[in-house]
Amino acid sequence: MDQDSSNGPQVDGPLAVREVEAAFLVVREGDPGDWLARFEKGGGFPARAWAENMVAVYNRRLRGRDAGPPTPPDARLDGHHSPT
């Protein structure tokens, strides 16, 4: 793993969500036994949604890191609009 975040991701490969009895775990696809983040179930907290979103965002960035420069925060994307 790369310790300098300016050179790329610190986790090798894509992430996945793994469900256990009390939580949803964010794990590396290559090593699902070693979790990186844990979202506890219960209390009305949307643990599954948080875990799935974390995985989706990371994997999307991982796939797109060689696709060109990142989109500036103030850029308008087709089909999207700024909140009013």
CSV table of N, CA and C in Angstrom, one decimal:
chain,number,residue,atom,x,y,z
A,1,MET,N,0.8,-1.2,0.0
A,1,MET,CA,0.0,0.0,0.0
A,1,MET,C,0.9,1.2,0.0
A,2,ASP,N,0.4,2.2,-0.7
A,2,ASP,CA,1.1,3.5,-0.8
A,2,ASP,C,0.8,4.4,0.4
A,3,GLN,N,1.8,4.8,1.1
A,3,GLN,CA,1.6,5.6,2.3
A,3,GLN,C,1.5,7.1,2.0
A,4,ASP,N,1.8,7.6,0.8
A,4,ASP,CA,1.7,9.0,0.4
A,4,ASP,C,0.4,9.1,-0.5
A,5,SER,N,-0.6,9.8,0.1
A,5,SER,CA,-1.9,9.9,-0.6
A,5,SER,C,-1.8,10.7,-1.9
A,6,SER,N,-0.8,11.5,-2.1
A,6,SER,CA,-0.6,12.3,-3.3
A,6,SER,C,-0.3,11.4,-4.5
A,7,ASN,N,0.2,10.2,-4.2
A,7,ASN,CA,0.6,9.3,-5.3
A,7,ASN,C,-0.5,8.3,-5.7
A,8,GLY,N,-1.7,8.4,-5.1
A,8,GLY,CA,-2.7,7.5,-5.5
A,8,GLY,C,-3.4,6.9,-4.2
A,9,PRO,N,-4.3,6.0,-4.4
A,9,PRO,CA,-5.0,5.4,-3.3
A,9,PRO,C,-4.1,4.7,-2.3
A,10,GLN,N,-4.5,4.7,-1.0
A,10,GLN,CA,-3.7,3.9,0.0
A,10,GLN,C,-4.2,2.5,0.1
A,11,VAL,N,-5.3,2.2,-0.5
A,11,VAL,CA,-5.9,0.8,-0.5
A,11,VAL,C,-5.8,0.2,-1.9
A,12,ASP,N,-5.3,-1.0,-1.9
A,12,ASP,CA,-5.1,-1.7,-3.2
A,12,ASP,C,-6.4,-2.3,-3.7
A,13,GLY,N,-6.9,-1.9,-4.9
A,13,GLY,CA,-8.1,-2.5,-5.5
A,13,GLY,C,-9.4,-2.0,-5.0
A,14,PRO,N,-10.5,-2.5,-5.6
A,14,PRO,CA,-11.8,-2.0,-5.2
A,14,PRO,C,-12.3,-2.4,-3.9
A,15,LEU,N,-13.3,-1.7,-3.4
A,15,LEU,CA,-13.9,-2.1,-2.1
A,15,LEU,C,-15.2,-2.8,-2.3
A,16,ALA,N,-15.7,-3.4,-1.2
A,16,ALA,CA,-17.0,-4.1,-1.3
A,16,ALA,C,-17.6,-4.0,0.1
A,17,VAL,N,-18.9,-4.3,0.1
A,17,VAL,CA,-19.7,-4.2,1.4
A,17,VAL,C,-19.9,-5.7,1.8
A,18,ARG,N,-19.7,-5.9,3.1
A,18,ARG,CA,-19.9,-7.2,3.7
A,18,ARG,C,-20.8,-7.1,4.9
A,19,GLU,N,-21.9,-7.9,5.0
A,19,GLU,CA,-22.8,-7.8,6.1
A,19,GLU,C,-22.5,-8.8,7.1
A,20,VAL,N,-22.5,-8.4,8.4
A,20,VAL,CA,-22.4,-9.3,9.5
A,20,VAL,C,-23.6,-9.1,10.4
A,21,GLU,N,-23.7,-9.8,11.4
A,21,GLU,CA,-24.9,-9.7,12.2
A,21,GLU,C,-25.2,-8.3,12.7
A,22,ALA,N,-24.2,-7.6,13.2
A,22,ALA,CA,-24.5,-6.3,13.9
A,22,ALA,C,-24.1,-5.1,13.0
A,23,ALA,N,-23.5,-5.3,11.9
A,23,ALA,CA,-23.0,-4.2,11.1
A,23,ALA,C,-22.8,-4.5,9.6
A,24,PHE,N,-22.6,-3.4,8.9
A,24,PHE,CA,-22.1,-3.5,7.5
A,24,PHE,C,-20.7,-3.1,7.5
A,25,LEU,N,-19.9,-3.9,6.9
A,25,LEU,CA,-18.4,-3.7,6.8
A,25,LEU,C,-18.0,-3.2,5.4
A,26,VAL,N,-17.1,-2.3,5.3
A,26,VAL,CA,-16.5,-1.9,4.1
A,26,VAL,C,-15.1,-2.7,4.1
A,27,VAL,N,-14.9,-3.5,3.1
A,27,VAL,CA,-13.8,-4.4,3.0
A,27,VAL,C,-13.1,-4.2,1.6
A,28,ARG,N,-11.9,-4.7,1.5
A,28,ARG,CA,-11.2,-4.8,0.2
A,28,ARG,C,-11.8,-6.0,-0.5
A,29,GLU,N,-12.1,-6.0,-1.8
A,29,GLU,CA,-12.6,-7.1,-2.5
A,29,GLU,C,-11.6,-8.3,-2.4
A,30,GLY,N,-10.3,-8.0,-2.4
A,30,GLY,CA,-9.3,-9.0,-2.3
A,30,GLY,C,-9.0,-9.6,-1.0
A,31,ASP,N,-9.6,-9.0,0.1
A,31,ASP,CA,-9.4,-9.5,1.4
A,31,ASP,C,-10.6,-9.1,2.3
A,32,PRO,N,-11.8,-9.8,2.1
A,32,PRO,CA,-13.0,-9.4,2.8
A,32,PRO,C,-13.0,-9.7,4.3
A,33,GLY,N,-12.0,-10.4,4.8
A,33,GLY,CA,-11.8,-10.6,6.2
A,33,GLY,C,-11.3,-9.4,7.0
A,34,ASP,N,-10.7,-8.5,6.2
A,34,ASP,CA,-10.0,-7.3,6.8
A,34,ASP,C,-10.8,-6.1,6.5
A,35,TRP,N,-11.6,-5.6,7.5
A,35,TRP,CA,-12.5,-4.5,7.2
A,35,TRP,C,-11.8,-3.1,7.4
A,36,LEU,N,-12.3,-2.1,6.6
A,36,LEU,CA,-11.7,-0.8,6.7
A,36,LEU,C,-12.6,0.2,7.5
A,37,ALA,N,-13.9,-0.1,7.4
A,37,ALA,CA,-14.9,0.8,8.1
A,37,ALA,C,-16.1,-0.1,8.5
A,38,ARG,N,-16.7,0.3,9.6
A,38,ARG,CA,-17.8,-0.5,10.2
A,38,ARG,C,-18.9,0.4,10.5
A,39,PHE,N,-20.1,0.1,10.0
A,39,PHE,CA,-21.3,0.9,10.2
A,39,PHE,C,-22.3,0.0,11.0
A,40,GLU,N,-22.5,0.3,12.3
A,40,GLU,CA,-23.4,-0.5,13.1
A,40,GLU,C,-24.8,-0.4,12.7
A,41,LYS,N,-25.5,-1.5,12.8
A,41,LYS,CA,-27.0,-1.5,12.5
A,41,LYS,C,-27.7,-1.1,13.8
A,42,GLY,N,-28.9,-0.6,13.6
A,42,GLY,CA,-29.7,-0.3,14.7
A,42,GLY,C,-29.8,1.2,15.0
A,43,GLY,N,-30.8,1.5,15.8
A,43,GLY,CA,-31.0,2.9,16.2
A,43,GLY,C,-31.5,3.8,15.1
A,44,GLY,N,-32.0,3.2,14.0
A,44,GLY,CA,-32.5,4.0,12.9
A,44,GLY,C,-31.4,4.5,12.0
A,45,PHE,N,-30.1,4.2,12.3
A,45,PHE,CA,-29.0,4.6,11.4
A,45,PHE,C,-29.0,3.8,10.1
A,46,PRO,N,-28.9,4.5,9.0
A,46,PRO,CA,-28.9,3.8,7.7
A,46,PRO,C,-27.5,3.2,7.3
A,47,ALA,N,-27.1,2.2,8.1
A,47,ALA,CA,-25.8,1.6,8.0
A,47,ALA,C,-25.5,1.1,6.6
A,48,ARG,N,-26.4,0.3,6.0
A,48,ARG,CA,-26.2,-0.2,4.7
A,48,ARG,C,-26.0,0.9,3.7
A,49,ALA,N,-26.8,1.9,3.7
A,49,ALA,CA,-26.7,3.0,2.7
A,49,ALA,C,-25.3,3.7,2.9
A,50,TRP,N,-24.8,3.9,4.1
A,50,TRP,CA,-23.5,4.6,4.3
A,50,TRP,C,-22.4,3.7,3.8
A,51,ALA,N,-22.5,2.4,4.1
A,51,ALA,CA,-21.4,1.5,3.6
A,51,ALA,C,-21.4,1.4,2.1
A,52,GLU,N,-22.6,1.3,1.5
A,52,GLU,CA,-22.7,1.2,0.0
A,52,GLU,C,-22.3,2.5,-0.7
A,53,ASN,N,-22.6,3.6,-0.1
A,53,ASN,CA,-22.2,4.9,-0.7
A,53,ASN,C,-20.6,5.0,-0.6
A,54,MET,N,-20.0,4.7,0.5
A,54,MET,CA,-18.6,4.8,0.7
A,54,MET,C,-17.9,3.9,-0.4
A,55,VAL,N,-18.4,2.7,-0.6
A,55,VAL,CA,-17.8,1.8,-1.6
A,55,VAL,C,-18.0,2.3,-3.0
A,56,ALA,N,-19.2,2.8,-3.3
A,56,ALA,CA,-19.5,3.4,-4.6
A,56,ALA,C,-18.6,4.6,-5.0
A,57,VAL,N,-18.5,5.5,-4.0
A,57,VAL,CA,-17.6,6.7,-4.3
A,57,VAL,C,-16.2,6.3,-4.5
A,58,TYR,N,-15.7,5.4,-3.6
A,58,TYR,CA,-14.3,5.0,-3.7
A,58,TYR,C,-14.0,4.3,-5.0
A,59,ASN,N,-14.9,3.3,-5.4
A,59,ASN,CA,-14.7,2.5,-6.6
A,59,ASN,C,-14.8,3.4,-7.8
A,60,ARG,N,-15.7,4.4,-7.8
A,60,ARG,CA,-15.9,5.3,-8.9
A,60,ARG,C,-14.6,6.1,-9.1
A,61,ARG,N,-14.1,6.6,-8.0
A,61,ARG,CA,-12.8,7.4,-8.1
A,61,ARG,C,-11.7,6.5,-8.6
A,62,LEU,N,-11.6,5.3,-8.1
A,62,LEU,CA,-10.6,4.4,-8.5
A,62,LEU,C,-10.6,4.1,-10.0
A,63,ARG,N,-11.8,3.8,-10.5
A,63,ARG,CA,-11.9,3.6,-12.0
A,63,ARG,C,-11.6,4.8,-12.8
A,64,GLY,N,-11.9,6.0,-12.3
A,64,GLY,CA,-11.7,7.2,-13.1
A,64,GLY,C,-10.5,8.0,-12.8
A,65,ARG,N,-9.6,7.5,-12.0
A,65,ARG,CA,-8.4,8.3,-11.7
A,65,ARG,C,-7.5,8.5,-12.8
A,66,ASP,N,-7.5,7.6,-13.9
A,66,ASP,CA,-6.7,7.8,-15.0
A,66,ASP,C,-7.5,8.4,-16.2
A,67,ALA,N,-8.7,8.8,-15.9
A,67,ALA,CA,-9.6,9.3,-17.0
A,67,ALA,C,-9.4,10.8,-17.3
A,68,GLY,N,-8.5,11.5,-16.5
A,68,GLY,CA,-8.3,12.9,-16.8
A,68,GLY,C,-8.4,13.6,-15.4
A,69,PRO,N,-8.4,15.0,-15.5
A,69,PRO,CA,-8.4,15.8,-14.3
A,69,PRO,C,-9.8,15.7,-13.6
A,70,PRO,N,-9.9,15.8,-12.3
A,70,PRO,CA,-11.2,15.8,-11.6
A,70,PRO,C,-12.0,17.0,-12.0
A,71,THR,N,-13.3,16.8,-11.9
A,71,THR,CA,-14.3,17.8,-12.2
A,71,THR,C,-14.2,18.9,-11.1
A,72,PRO,N,-14.1,20.2,-11.4
A,72,PRO,CA,-14.0,21.2,-10.4
A,72,PRO,C,-15.3,21.2,-9.6
A,73,PRO,N,-15.3,21.5,-8.3
A,73,PRO,CA,-16.5,21.5,-7.5
A,73,PRO,C,-17.6,22.4,-7.9
A,74,ASP,N,-17.3,23.5,-8.6
A,74,ASP,CA,-18.4,24.4,-9.1
A,74,ASP,C,-18.8,24.1,-10.5
A,75,ALA,N,-18.4,23.1,-11.1
A,75,ALA,CA,-18.8,22.7,-12.5
A,75,ALA,C,-20.2,22.2,-12.5
A,76,ARG,N,-20.9,22.6,-13.6
A,76,ARG,CA,-22.3,22.1,-13.8
A,76,ARG,C,-22.2,20.9,-14.7
A,77,LEU,N,-22.8,19.8,-14.3
A,77,LEU,CA,-22.8,18.6,-15.2
A,77,LEU,C,-24.1,18.5,-15.9
A,78,ASP,N,-24.1,18.0,-17.1
A,78,ASP,CA,-25.3,17.8,-17.9
A,78,ASP,C,-26.4,17.0,-17.1
A,79,GLY,N,-27.6,17.5,-17.0
A,79,GLY,CA,-28.7,16.8,-16.3
A,79,GLY,C,-28.7,17.1,-14.8
A,80,HIS,N,-27.7,17.8,-14.3
A,80,HIS,CA,-27.7,18.2,-12.9
A,80,HIS,C,-27.9,19.7,-12.7
A,81,HIS,N,-28.4,20.0,-11.6
A,81,HIS,CA,-28.5,21.5,-11.3
A,81,HIS,C,-28.1,21.8,-9.9
A,82,SER,N,-27.8,23.0,-9.7
A,82,SER,CA,-27.3,23.4,-8.3
A,82,SER,C,-28.6,23.5,-7.5
A,83,PRO,N,-28.5,23.2,-6.2
A,83,PRO,CA,-29.6,23.4,-5.3
A,83,PRO,C,-29.9,24.9,-5.1
A,84,THR,N,-31.2,25.2,-5.0
A,84,THR,CA,-31.5,26.6,-4.9
A,84,THR,C,-32.0,26.9,-3.5
